[in-house]
């Protein structure tokens, strides 16, 4: 952990910049509400995870600099989660455990999203969103909000795939799709 705190260099700055941009996209009001994610701490966390998973998936396709940028985004995200927990008054002894649980949640969600995006399986993506975001598995399939968010995430992946990953690492803002 201490190694990460003292790591310097341009990739750390890239990670912070990209994380800030994905958080901005994840906080757009149209992503929340009746046809979107719940506007709660958990809902916001899940929308950040969804955007991070899509962005990091694209970054990893950019050879070693892309993989380093994806790791830098992950580091920035969990530095932010740690700081947010502390700001909310979580005791120092509990922060590590909570961050670990958040990291486990991230890895599980990101793996499910990555697999569905890799297979271009929007139905599987909607199922994963339904399970993770709404903590449900409907017998008749995912709800309208999950399907809408899956369509959005697929569009984000397509939009990011149209961008040069090296340009994103160099400073071009990643383009996330508009929610339809």
CSV table of N, CA and C in Angstrom, one decimal:
chain,number,residue,atom,x,y,z
A,1,UNK,N,0.8,-1.2,0.0
A,1,UNK,CA,0.0,0.0,0.0
A,1,UNK,C,0.9,1.3,0.0
A,2,UNK,N,1.9,1.3,0.8
A,2,UNK,CA,2.8,2.5,0.9
A,2,UNK,C,3.5,2.8,-0.4
A,3,UNK,N,3.8,1.7,-1.2
A,3,UNK,CA,4.4,1.9,-2.5
A,3,UNK,C,3.5,2.8,-3.4
A,4,UNK,N,2.2,2.5,-3.3
A,4,UNK,CA,1.3,3.2,-4.2
A,4,UNK,C,1.2,4.6,-3.7
A,5,UNK,N,1.2,4.9,-2.4
A,5,UNK,CA,1.1,6.3,-2.0
A,5,UNK,C,2.2,7.2,-2.4
A,6,UNK,N,3.4,6.6,-2.6
A,6,UNK,CA,4.6,7.4,-2.9
A,6,UNK,C,5.0,7.3,-4.4
A,7,UNK,N,4.2,6.6,-5.2
A,7,UNK,CA,4.5,6.4,-6.6
A,7,UNK,C,4.3,7.8,-7.3
A,8,UNK,N,5.2,8.1,-8.1
A,8,UNK,CA,5.1,9.4,-8.8
A,8,UNK,C,5.2,9.2,-10.3
A,9,UNK,N,5.0,10.2,-11.0
A,9,UNK,CA,5.2,10.1,-12.4
A,9,UNK,C,3.9,10.4,-13.1
A,10,UNK,N,4.1,10.5,-14.4
A,10,UNK,CA,2.9,10.9,-15.3
A,10,UNK,C,1.8,9.9,-15.3
A,11,UNK,N,2.0,8.6,-15.1
A,11,UNK,CA,0.9,7.7,-15.1
A,11,UNK,C,-0.1,7.9,-14.0
A,12,UNK,N,0.5,8.3,-12.8
A,12,UNK,CA,-0.4,8.6,-11.7
A,12,UNK,C,-1.3,9.7,-12.0
A,13,UNK,N,-0.8,10.7,-12.7
A,13,UNK,CA,-1.6,11.9,-13.1
A,13,UNK,C,-2.6,11.5,-14.1
A,14,UNK,N,-2.2,10.6,-15.0
A,14,UNK,CA,-3.1,10.1,-16.0
A,14,UNK,C,-4.3,9.4,-15.4
A,15,UNK,N,-4.0,8.6,-14.4
A,15,UNK,CA,-5.0,7.8,-13.7
A,15,UNK,C,-6.0,8.7,-13.0
A,16,UNK,N,-5.5,9.8,-12.3
A,16,UNK,CA,-6.4,10.7,-11.6
A,16,UNK,C,-7.2,11.5,-12.6
A,17,UNK,N,-6.7,11.9,-13.7
A,17,UNK,CA,-7.4,12.6,-14.7
A,17,UNK,C,-8.5,11.7,-15.3
A,18,UNK,N,-8.2,10.5,-15.7
A,18,UNK,CA,-9.2,9.6,-16.3
A,18,UNK,C,-10.3,9.2,-15.3
A,19,UNK,N,-9.9,9.0,-14.1
A,19,UNK,CA,-10.8,8.7,-13.0
A,19,UNK,C,-11.8,9.9,-12.8
A,20,UNK,N,-11.3,11.1,-12.8
A,20,UNK,CA,-12.2,12.3,-12.6
A,20,UNK,C,-13.1,12.4,-13.8
A,21,UNK,N,-12.7,12.1,-15.0
A,21,UNK,CA,-13.5,12.1,-16.2
A,21,UNK,C,-14.6,11.0,-16.2
A,22,UNK,N,-14.3,9.9,-15.7
A,22,UNK,CA,-15.3,8.8,-15.7
A,22,UNK,C,-16.3,9.1,-14.5
A,23,UNK,N,-15.8,9.7,-13.4
A,23,UNK,CA,-16.8,10.0,-12.4
A,23,UNK,C,-17.7,11.1,-12.9
A,24,UNK,N,-17.2,12.0,-13.6
A,24,UNK,CA,-18.1,13.1,-14.2
A,24,UNK,C,-19.2,12.4,-15.1
A,25,UNK,N,-18.8,11.5,-15.9
A,25,UNK,CA,-19.8,10.8,-16.7
A,25,UNK,C,-20.7,9.9,-15.9
A,26,UNK,N,-20.2,9.3,-14.8
A,26,UNK,CA,-21.1,8.4,-14.0
A,26,UNK,C,-22.1,9.2,-13.1
A,27,UNK,N,-21.8,10.5,-13.0
A,27,UNK,CA,-22.7,11.3,-12.1
A,27,UNK,C,-23.8,12.1,-12.9
A,28,UNK,N,-23.8,11.8,-14.2
A,28,UNK,CA,-24.8,12.5,-15.0
A,28,UNK,C,-26.2,12.2,-14.5
A,29,UNK,N,-27.1,13.2,-14.2
A,29,UNK,CA,-28.4,12.9,-13.6
A,29,UNK,C,-29.3,12.0,-14.4
A,30,UNK,N,-29.2,11.9,-15.7
A,30,UNK,CA,-30.0,11.1,-16.5
A,30,UNK,C,-29.7,9.6,-16.3
A,31,UNK,N,-28.6,9.2,-15.7
A,31,UNK,CA,-28.3,7.8,-15.4
A,31,UNK,C,-29.1,7.3,-14.1
A,32,UNK,N,-29.8,8.2,-13.4
A,32,UNK,CA,-30.4,7.8,-12.2
A,32,UNK,C,-31.9,8.0,-12.3
A,33,UNK,N,-32.6,7.4,-11.3
A,33,UNK,CA,-34.0,7.6,-11.2
A,33,UNK,C,-34.8,6.4,-11.7
A,34,UNK,N,-36.0,6.6,-12.0
A,34,UNK,CA,-36.9,5.4,-12.3
A,34,UNK,C,-36.4,4.5,-13.4
A,35,UNK,N,-35.8,5.1,-14.4
A,35,UNK,CA,-35.3,4.3,-15.6
A,35,UNK,C,-33.8,4.2,-15.5
A,36,UNK,N,-33.2,4.3,-14.4
A,36,UNK,CA,-31.8,4.2,-14.3
A,36,UNK,C,-31.4,3.6,-12.9
A,37,UNK,N,-30.2,4.0,-12.5
A,37,UNK,CA,-29.7,3.5,-11.2
A,37,UNK,C,-30.3,4.2,-10.0
A,38,UNK,N,-30.4,3.6,-8.9
A,38,UNK,CA,-30.9,4.3,-7.7
A,38,UNK,C,-29.9,5.4,-7.3
A,39,UNK,N,-30.5,6.6,-7.0
A,39,UNK,CA,-29.6,7.7,-6.6
A,39,UNK,C,-29.3,7.6,-5.1
A,40,UNK,N,-28.4,6.6,-4.8
A,40,UNK,CA,-28.0,6.3,-3.5
A,40,UNK,C,-26.4,6.1,-3.5
A,41,UNK,N,-25.8,6.0,-2.4
A,41,UNK,CA,-24.4,5.8,-2.3
A,41,UNK,C,-24.0,4.5,-3.1
A,42,UNK,N,-24.8,3.5,-2.9
A,42,UNK,CA,-24.5,2.2,-3.6
A,42,UNK,C,-24.8,2.4,-5.1
A,43,UNK,N,-25.8,3.0,-5.5
A,43,UNK,CA,-26.1,3.3,-6.9
A,43,UNK,C,-25.0,4.1,-7.6
A,44,UNK,N,-24.5,5.1,-6.9
A,44,UNK,CA,-23.4,5.9,-7.5
A,44,UNK,C,-22.1,5.1,-7.6
A,45,UNK,N,-21.9,4.3,-6.5
A,45,UNK,CA,-20.7,3.4,-6.6
A,45,UNK,C,-20.8,2.5,-7.8
A,46,UNK,N,-22.0,1.9,-8.0
A,46,UNK,CA,-22.1,1.0,-9.1
A,46,UNK,C,-22.0,1.7,-10.5
A,47,UNK,N,-22.4,2.9,-10.6
A,47,UNK,CA,-22.3,3.6,-11.9
A,47,UNK,C,-20.8,4.0,-12.1
A,48,UNK,N,-20.1,4.3,-11.0
A,48,UNK,CA,-18.7,4.5,-11.2
A,48,UNK,C,-18.0,3.2,-11.7
A,49,UNK,N,-18.3,2.1,-11.0
A,49,UNK,CA,-17.8,0.8,-11.4
A,49,UNK,C,-18.1,0.5,-12.8
A,50,UNK,N,-19.3,0.7,-13.3
A,50,UNK,CA,-19.7,0.4,-14.7
A,50,UNK,C,-18.8,1.2,-15.6
A,51,UNK,N,-18.7,2.5,-15.4
A,51,UNK,CA,-17.9,3.4,-16.3
A,51,UNK,C,-16.4,3.0,-16.2
A,52,UNK,N,-15.9,2.7,-15.0
A,52,UNK,CA,-14.5,2.3,-14.8
A,52,UNK,C,-14.2,1.0,-15.6
A,53,UNK,N,-15.1,0.0,-15.5
A,53,UNK,CA,-14.9,-1.3,-16.1
A,53,UNK,C,-14.9,-1.1,-17.7
A,54,UNK,N,-15.8,-0.2,-18.2
A,54,UNK,CA,-15.8,0.0,-19.6
A,54,UNK,C,-14.5,0.7,-20.1
A,55,UNK,N,-14.1,1.7,-19.3
A,55,UNK,CA,-12.9,2.5,-19.7
A,55,UNK,C,-11.6,1.6,-19.5
A,56,UNK,N,-11.5,0.9,-18.4
A,56,UNK,CA,-10.3,0.1,-18.2
A,56,UNK,C,-10.2,-1.0,-19.2
A,57,UNK,N,-11.3,-1.5,-19.6
A,57,UNK,CA,-11.3,-2.6,-20.7
A,57,UNK,C,-10.7,-2.0,-21.9
A,58,UNK,N,-11.1,-0.8,-22.3
A,58,UNK,CA,-10.5,-0.2,-23.5
A,58,UNK,C,-9.0,0.1,-23.3
A,59,UNK,N,-8.7,0.7,-22.1
A,59,UNK,CA,-7.3,1.0,-21.9
A,59,UNK,C,-6.3,-0.2,-22.0
A,60,UNK,N,-6.8,-1.3,-21.4
A,60,UNK,CA,-6.0,-2.5,-21.4
A,60,UNK,C,-5.6,-3.0,-22.9
A,61,UNK,N,-6.4,-2.5,-23.8
A,61,UNK,CA,-6.1,-2.9,-25.2
A,61,UNK,C,-5.0,-2.0,-25.8
A,62,UNK,N,-4.5,-1.1,-25.0
A,62,UNK,CA,-3.4,-0.2,-25.5
A,62,UNK,C,-2.0,-0.6,-25.1
A,63,UNK,N,-1.8,-1.9,-25.1
A,63,UNK,CA,-0.4,-2.4,-24.8
A,63,UNK,C,0.0,-2.0,-23.4
A,64,UNK,N,1.3,-2.0,-23.2
A,64,UNK,CA,1.8,-1.7,-21.8
A,64,UNK,C,1.4,-0.3,-21.3
A,65,UNK,N,1.5,0.7,-22.1
A,65,UNK,CA,1.0,2.0,-21.5
A,65,UNK,C,-0.5,2.0,-21.2
A,66,UNK,N,-1.3,1.3,-21.9
A,66,UNK,CA,-2.7,1.2,-21.6
A,66,UNK,C,-3.0,0.4,-20.4
A,67,UNK,N,-2.2,-0.7,-20.2
A,67,UNK,CA,-2.4,-1.5,-19.0
A,67,UNK,C,-1.9,-0.6,-17.8
A,68,UNK,N,-0.9,0.1,-17.9
A,68,UNK,CA,-0.4,1.0,-16.8
A,68,UNK,C,-1.5,2.1,-16.5
A,69,UNK,N,-2.1,2.6,-17.5
A,69,UNK,CA,-3.1,3.6,-17.3
A,69,UNK,C,-4.3,3.0,-16.6
A,70,UNK,N,-4.7,1.8,-17.0
A,70,UNK,CA,-5.8,1.1,-16.4
A,70,UNK,C,-5.5,0.9,-14.9
A,71,UNK,N,-4.3,0.5,-14.6
A,71,UNK,CA,-3.9,0.3,-13.2
A,71,UNK,C,-4.0,1.6,-12.5
A,72,UNK,N,-3.5,2.7,-13.1
A,72,UNK,CA,-3.5,4.0,-12.5
A,72,UNK,C,-4.9,4.5,-12.2
A,73,UNK,N,-5.9,4.2,-13.1
A,73,UNK,CA,-7.3,4.5,-12.9
A,73,UNK,C,-7.8,3.7,-11.7
A,74,UNK,N,-7.5,2.5,-11.6
A,74,UNK,CA,-7.9,1.6,-10.5
A,74,UNK,C,-7.3,2.2,-9.2
A,75,UNK,N,-6.0,2.6,-9.2
A,75,UNK,CA,-5.4,3.2,-8.0
A,75,UNK,C,-6.1,4.5,-7.6
A,76,UNK,N,-6.4,5.3,-8.6
A,76,UNK,CA,-7.0,6.6,-8.3
A,76,UNK,C,-8.4,6.4,-7.7
A,77,UNK,N,-9.1,5.4,-8.2
A,77,UNK,CA,-10.5,5.1,-7.8
A,77,UNK,C,-10.5,4.7,-6.3
A,78,UNK,N,-9.6,3.8,-6.0
A,78,UNK,CA,-9.6,3.3,-4.6
A,78,UNK,C,-8.9,4.3,-3.6
A,79,UNK,N,-8.0,5.1,-4.1
A,79,UNK,CA,-7.6,6.2,-3.3
A,79,UNK,C,-8.8,7.1,-2.9
A,80,UNK,N,-9.6,7.4,-3.9
A,80,UNK,CA,-10.8,8.2,-3.7
A,80,UNK,C,-11.8,7.6,-2.8
A,81,UNK,N,-12.0,6.3,-3.0
A,81,UNK,CA,-12.9,5.5,-2.1
A,81,UNK,C,-12.4,5.6,-0.6
A,82,UNK,N,-11.1,5.4,-0.5
A,82,UNK,CA,-10.5,5.5,0.9
A,82,UNK,C,-10.8,6.8,1.5
A,83,UNK,N,-10.5,7.9,0.7
A,83,UNK,CA,-10.7,9.3,1.2
A,83,UNK,C,-12.2,9.5,1.5
A,84,UNK,N,-13.1,9.0,0.7
A,84,UNK,CA,-14.5,9.3,0.9
A,84,UNK,C,-15.0,8.6,2.1
A,85,UNK,N,-14.5,7.4,2.4
A,85,UNK,CA,-14.9,6.7,3.6
A,85,UNK,C,-14.5,7.5,4.9
A,86,UNK,N,-13.3,8.0,4.8
A,86,UNK,CA,-12.7,8.7,5.9
A,86,UNK,C,-13.5,10.0,6.1
A,87,UNK,N,-13.9,10.7,5.0
A,87,UNK,CA,-14.7,11.9,5.1
A,87,UNK,C,-16.1,11.6,5.7
A,88,UNK,N,-16.6,10.4,5.4
A,88,UNK,CA,-17.9,10.0,6.0
A,88,UNK,C,-17.8,9.6,7.4
A,89,UNK,N,-16.6,9.6,8.0
A,89,UNK,CA,-16.5,9.3,9.4
A,89,UNK,C,-16.2,7.9,9.7
A,90,UNK,N,-15.8,7.1,8.7
A,90,UNK,CA,-15.4,5.7,9.0
A,90,UNK,C,-14.1,5.7,9.7
A,91,UNK,N,-14.1,4.9,10.8
A,91,UNK,CA,-12.9,4.8,11.6
A,91,UNK,C,-11.7,4.2,10.9
A,92,UNK,N,-10.5,4.7,11.3
A,92,UNK,CA,-9.3,4.2,10.6
A,92,UNK,C,-9.2,2.7,10.6
A,93,UNK,N,-9.6,2.0,11.6
A,93,UNK,CA,-9.5,0.6,11.7
A,93,UNK,C,-10.5,-0.1,10.7
A,94,UNK,N,-11.5,0.5,10.4
A,94,UNK,CA,-12.6,-0.1,9.5
A,94,UNK,C,-12.3,0.3,8.0
A,95,UNK,N,-11.6,1.3,7.7
A,95,UNK,CA,-11.4,1.7,6.3
A,95,UNK,C,-10.9,0.6,5.4
A,96,UNK,N,-9.8,0.0,5.9
A,96,UNK,CA,-9.2,-1.0,5.1
A,96,UNK,C,-10.1,-2.2,4.8
A,97,UNK,N,-10.9,-2.6,5.7
A,97,UNK,CA,-11.9,-3.7,5.5
A,97,UNK,C,-12.9,-3.2,4.5
A,98,UNK,N,-13.4,-2.0,4.6
A,98,UNK,CA,-14.5,-1.5,3.7
A,98,UNK,C,-13.9,-1.4,2.3
A,99,UNK,N,-12.7,-0.8,2.2
A,99,UNK,CA,-12.1,-0.7,0.9
A,99,UNK,C,-11.9,-2.1,0.2
A,100,UNK,N,-11.5,-3.0,1.0
A,100,UNK,CA,-11.3,-4.4,0.5
A,100,UNK,C,-12.6,-5.0,0.0
A,101,UNK,N,-13.7,-4.7,0.7
A,101,UNK,CA,-15.0,-5.2,0.3
A,101,UNK,C,-15.4,-4.5,-1.0
A,102,UNK,N,-15.1,-3.2,-1.1
A,102,UNK,CA,-15.4,-2.5,-2.3
A,102,UNK,C,-14.6,-3.0,-3.5
A,103,UNK,N,-13.3,-3.3,-3.3
A,103,UNK,CA,-12.4,-3.8,-4.3
A,103,UNK,C,-13.0,-5.2,-4.8
A,104,UNK,N,-13.4,-6.0,-3.9
A,104,UNK,CA,-14.0,-7.3,-4.2
A,104,UNK,C,-15.2,-7.1,-5.1
A,105,UNK,N,-16.1,-6.2,-4.7
A,105,UNK,CA,-17.3,-5.9,-5.5
A,105,UNK,C,-16.9,-5.4,-6.8
A,106,UNK,N,-15.9,-4.5,-6.9
A,106,UNK,CA,-15.4,-4.0,-8.2
A,106,UNK,C,-15.0,-5.1,-9.1
A,107,UNK,N,-14.1,-6.0,-8.6
A,107,UNK,CA,-13.6,-7.1,-9.4
A,107,UNK,C,-14.7,-8.0,-9.9
A,108,UNK,N,-15.6,-8.4,-9.1
A,108,UNK,CA,-16.7,-9.2,-9.5
A,108,UNK,C,-17.6,-8.6,-10.6
A,109,UNK,N,-17.9,-7.3,-10.4
A,109,UNK,CA,-18.7,-6.6,-11.3
A,109,UNK,C,-18.0,-6.4,-12.6
A,110,UNK,N,-16.7,-5.9,-12.5
A,110,UNK,CA,-15.9,-5.7,-13.7
A,110,UNK,C,-15.7,-7.0,-14.5
A,111,UNK,N,-15.5,-8.1,-13.9
A,111,UNK,CA,-15.4,-9.3,-14.6
A,111,UNK,C,-16.6,-9.7,-15.4
A,112,UNK,N,-17.8,-9.5,-14.7
A,112,UNK,CA,-19.1,-9.8,-15.4
A,112,UNK,C,-19.3,-8.9,-16.6
A,113,UNK,N,-19.0,-7.6,-16.4
A,113,UNK,CA,-19.3,-6.6,-17.4
A,113,UNK,C,-18.3,-6.9,-18.6
A,114,UNK,N,-17.0,-7.1,-18.2
A,114,UNK,CA,-16.0,-7.4,-19.3
A,114,UNK,C,-16.3,-8.6,-20.1
A,115,UNK,N,-16.8,-9.6,-19.5
A,115,UNK,CA,-17.1,-10.8,-20.3
A,115,UNK,C,-18.3,-10.5,-21.2
A,116,UNK,N,-19.3,-9.9,-20.7
A,116,UNK,CA,-20.5,-9.6,-21.5
A,116,UNK,C,-20.1,-8.6,-22.7
A,117,UNK,N,-19.3,-7.6,-22.4
A,117,UNK,CA,-18.9,-6.7,-23.4
A,117,UNK,C,-18.0,-7.4,-24.4
A,118,UNK,N,-17.2,-8.3,-24.0
A,118,UNK,CA,-16.3,-9.0,-24.9
A,118,UNK,C,-17.1,-9.9,-25.9
A,119,UNK,N,-18.1,-10.4,-25.4
A,119,UNK,CA,-19.0,-11.3,-26.2
A,119,UNK,C,-20.0,-10.5,-27.0
A,120,UNK,N,-20.1,-9.2,-26.7
A,120,UNK,CA,-21.1,-8.3,-27.3
A,120,UNK,C,-22.5,-8.8,-27.0
A,121,UNK,N,-22.7,-9.3,-25.7
A,121,UNK,CA,-23.9,-9.9,-25.3
A,121,UNK,C,-24.6,-8.9,-24.3
A,122,UNK,N,-25.5,-8.1,-24.9
A,122,UNK,CA,-26.2,-7.1,-24.2
A,122,UNK,C,-27.1,-7.7,-23.1
A,123,UNK,N,-27.7,-8.8,-23.5
A,123,UNK,CA,-28.6,-9.5,-22.5
A,123,UNK,C,-27.8,-9.9,-21.3
A,124,UNK,N,-26.6,-10.5,-21.5
A,124,UNK,CA,-25.8,-10.9,-20.3
A,124,UNK,C,-25.4,-9.7,-19.5
A,125,UNK,N,-25.1,-8.6,-20.2
A,125,UNK,CA,-24.7,-7.4,-19.5
A,125,UNK,C,-25.9,-6.9,-18.7
A,126,UNK,N,-27.1,-6.9,-19.2
A,126,UNK,CA,-28.3,-6.5,-18.5
A,126,UNK,C,-28.5,-7.4,-17.3
A,127,UNK,N,-28.3,-8.7,-17.4
A,127,UNK,CA,-28.4,-9.6,-16.3
A,127,UNK,C,-27.5,-9.2,-15.2
A,128,UNK,N,-26.2,-9.0,-15.6
A,128,UNK,CA,-25.2,-8.6,-14.6
A,128,UNK,C,-25.5,-7.3,-13.9
A,129,UNK,N,-26.0,-6.3,-14.6
A,129,UNK,CA,-26.4,-5.1,-14.0
A,129,UNK,C,-27.6,-5.3,-13.1
A,130,UNK,N,-28.5,-6.1,-13.5
A,130,UNK,CA,-29.7,-6.4,-12.6
A,130,UNK,C,-29.2,-7.0,-11.3
A,131,UNK,N,-28.3,-8.0,-11.4
A,131,UNK,CA,-27.8,-8.6,-10.2
A,131,UNK,C,-27.1,-7.7,-9.3
A,132,UNK,N,-26.2,-6.9,-9.9
A,132,UNK,CA,-25.3,-6.0,-9.1
A,132,UNK,C,-26.0,-4.7,-8.6
A,133,UNK,N,-26.7,-4.1,-9.5
A,133,UNK,CA,-27.2,-2.8,-9.2
A,133,UNK,C,-28.5,-2.9,-8.4
A,134,UNK,N,-29.3,-3.9,-8.8
A,134,UNK,CA,-30.6,-4.0,-8.1
A,134,UNK,C,-30.7,-5.2,-7.2
A,135,UNK,N,-29.6,-5.9,-7.1
A,135,UNK,CA,-29.6,-7.1,-6.2
A,135,UNK,C,-30.7,-8.0,-6.4
A,136,UNK,N,-31.0,-8.3,-7.7
A,136,UNK,CA,-32.1,-9.1,-8.1
A,136,UNK,C,-31.8,-10.0,-9.3
A,137,UNK,N,-32.5,-11.1,-9.4
A,137,UNK,CA,-32.5,-11.9,-10.6
A,137,UNK,C,-33.9,-12.2,-10.9
A,138,UNK,N,-34.5,-11.4,-11.8
A,138,UNK,CA,-35.9,-11.6,-12.1
A,138,UNK,C,-36.1,-12.9,-13.0
A,139,UNK,N,-37.1,-13.6,-12.7
A,139,UNK,CA,-37.4,-14.8,-13.4
A,139,UNK,C,-37.7,-14.5,-14.9
A,140,UNK,N,-38.3,-13.3,-15.1
A,140,UNK,CA,-38.6,-12.9,-16.5
A,140,UNK,C,-37.6,-12.0,-17.1
A,141,UNK,N,-36.4,-12.0,-16.5
A,141,UNK,CA,-35.3,-11.3,-17.1
A,141,UNK,C,-35.1,-9.9,-16.5
A,142,UNK,N,-34.1,-9.2,-16.9
A,142,UNK,CA,-33.8,-7.9,-16.2
A,142,UNK,C,-34.8,-6.9,-16.5
A,143,UNK,N,-34.9,-5.9,-15.6
A,143,UNK,CA,-35.9,-4.9,-15.8
A,143,UNK,C,-35.5,-3.9,-16.8
A,144,UNK,N,-36.4,-2.9,-17.1
A,144,UNK,CA,-36.2,-1.9,-18.1
A,144,UNK,C,-35.0,-1.1,-17.8
A,145,UNK,N,-34.7,-0.7,-16.5
A,145,UNK,CA,-33.6,0.1,-16.1
A,145,UNK,C,-32.3,-0.6,-16.4
A,146,UNK,N,-32.2,-1.9,-16.1
A,146,UNK,CA,-31.0,-2.7,-16.4
A,146,UNK,C,-30.8,-2.8,-17.9
A,147,UNK,N,-31.8,-3.0,-18.6
A,147,UNK,CA,-31.7,-3.1,-20.1
A,147,UNK,C,-31.2,-1.8,-20.7
A,148,UNK,N,-31.7,-0.7,-20.2
A,148,UNK,CA,-31.4,0.6,-20.6
A,148,UNK,C,-29.9,0.9,-20.3
A,149,UNK,N,-29.5,0.6,-19.1
A,149,UNK,CA,-28.1,0.8,-18.7
A,149,UNK,C,-27.1,-0.1,-19.4
A,150,UNK,N,-27.6,-1.3,-19.8
A,150,UNK,CA,-26.7,-2.2,-20.6
A,150,UNK,C,-26.6,-1.7,-22.0
A,151,UNK,N,-27.6,-1.1,-22.5
A,151,UNK,CA,-27.5,-0.5,-23.9
A,151,UNK,C,-26.6,0.7,-23.8
A,152,UNK,N,-26.7,1.4,-22.8
A,152,UNK,CA,-25.8,2.6,-22.6
A,152,UNK,C,-24.3,2.1,-22.5
A,153,UNK,N,-24.1,1.1,-21.6
A,153,UNK,CA,-22.7,0.6,-21.4
A,153,UNK,C,-22.1,0.1,-22.7
A,154,UNK,N,-22.9,-0.6,-23.5
A,154,UNK,CA,-22.5,-1.1,-24.8
A,154,UNK,C,-22.2,0.1,-25.7
A,155,UNK,N,-23.0,1.1,-25.7
A,155,UNK,CA,-22.7,2.3,-26.6
A,155,UNK,C,-21.4,3.0,-26.1
A,156,UNK,N,-21.2,3.0,-24.8
A,156,UNK,CA,-20.0,3.6,-24.3
A,156,UNK,C,-18.8,2.8,-24.7
A,157,UNK,N,-18.9,1.5,-24.7
A,157,UNK,CA,-17.7,0.7,-25.1
A,157,UNK,C,-17.5,0.9,-26.6
A,158,UNK,N,-18.5,1.0,-27.4
A,158,UNK,CA,-18.4,1.3,-28.9
A,158,UNK,C,-17.7,2.7,-29.1
A,159,UNK,N,-18.2,3.6,-28.3
A,159,UNK,CA,-17.7,5.0,-28.4
A,159,UNK,C,-16.2,5.0,-28.1
A,160,UNK,N,-15.8,4.4,-27.0
A,160,UNK,CA,-14.4,4.3,-26.6
A,160,UNK,C,-13.6,3.5,-27.6
A,161,UNK,N,-14.1,2.5,-28.2
A,161,UNK,CA,-13.4,1.7,-29.2
A,161,UNK,C,-13.1,2.5,-30.4
A,162,UNK,N,-13.9,3.6,-30.7
A,162,UNK,CA,-13.6,4.5,-31.8
A,162,UNK,C,-12.5,5.5,-31.5
A,163,UNK,N,-12.1,5.6,-30.2
A,163,UNK,CA,-11.1,6.5,-29.9
A,163,UNK,C,-9.7,5.8,-29.9
A,164,UNK,N,-8.7,6.6,-30.2
A,164,UNK,CA,-7.3,6.1,-30.1
A,164,UNK,C,-6.9,6.0,-28.7
A,165,UNK,N,-6.6,4.8,-28.2
A,165,UNK,CA,-6.3,4.7,-26.8
A,165,UNK,C,-5.1,5.5,-26.4
A,166,UNK,N,-4.1,5.6,-27.2
A,166,UNK,CA,-2.9,6.3,-26.9
A,166,UNK,C,-3.3,7.8,-26.8
A,167,UNK,N,-4.2,8.3,-27.5
A,167,UNK,CA,-4.6,9.7,-27.4
A,167,UNK,C,-5.3,9.9,-26.1
A,168,UNK,N,-6.1,9.0,-25.6
A,168,UNK,CA,-6.8,9.1,-24.3
A,168,UNK,C,-5.7,9.1,-23.2
A,169,UNK,N,-4.8,8.2,-23.3
A,169,UNK,CA,-3.7,8.2,-22.3
A,169,UNK,C,-2.9,9.6,-22.3
A,170,UNK,N,-2.7,10.1,-23.5
A,170,UNK,CA,-2.0,11.4,-23.7
A,170,UNK,C,-2.8,12.6,-23.2
A,171,UNK,N,-4.1,12.5,-23.0
A,171,UNK,CA,-4.8,13.6,-22.5
A,171,UNK,C,-6.2,13.9,-23.2
A,172,UNK,N,-6.5,13.2,-24.3
A,172,UNK,CA,-7.8,13.4,-24.9
A,172,UNK,C,-8.8,12.8,-24.0
A,173,UNK,N,-9.9,13.5,-23.7
A,173,UNK,CA,-10.9,13.0,-22.8
A,173,UNK,C,-11.6,11.8,-23.4
A,174,UNK,N,-11.8,10.8,-22.6
A,174,UNK,CA,-12.6,9.6,-23.1
A,174,UNK,C,-14.0,10.1,-23.4
A,175,UNK,N,-14.5,9.6,-24.5
A,175,UNK,CA,-15.9,9.9,-24.8
A,175,UNK,C,-16.8,8.8,-24.4
A,176,UNK,N,-17.8,9.1,-23.5
A,176,UNK,CA,-18.8,8.1,-23.1
A,176,UNK,C,-20.1,8.5,-23.9
A,177,UNK,N,-20.8,7.5,-24.2
A,177,UNK,CA,-22.1,7.7,-25.0
A,177,UNK,C,-23.1,8.5,-24.2
A,178,UNK,N,-24.1,9.0,-25.0
A,178,UNK,CA,-25.2,9.6,-24.4
A,178,UNK,C,-26.3,8.5,-24.0
A,179,UNK,N,-27.0,8.7,-22.9
A,179,UNK,CA,-28.0,7.7,-22.6
A,179,UNK,C,-29.2,7.9,-23.4
A,180,UNK,N,-29.8,6.9,-24.0
A,180,UNK,CA,-31.0,7.0,-24.8
A,180,UNK,C,-32.1,6.5,-24.1
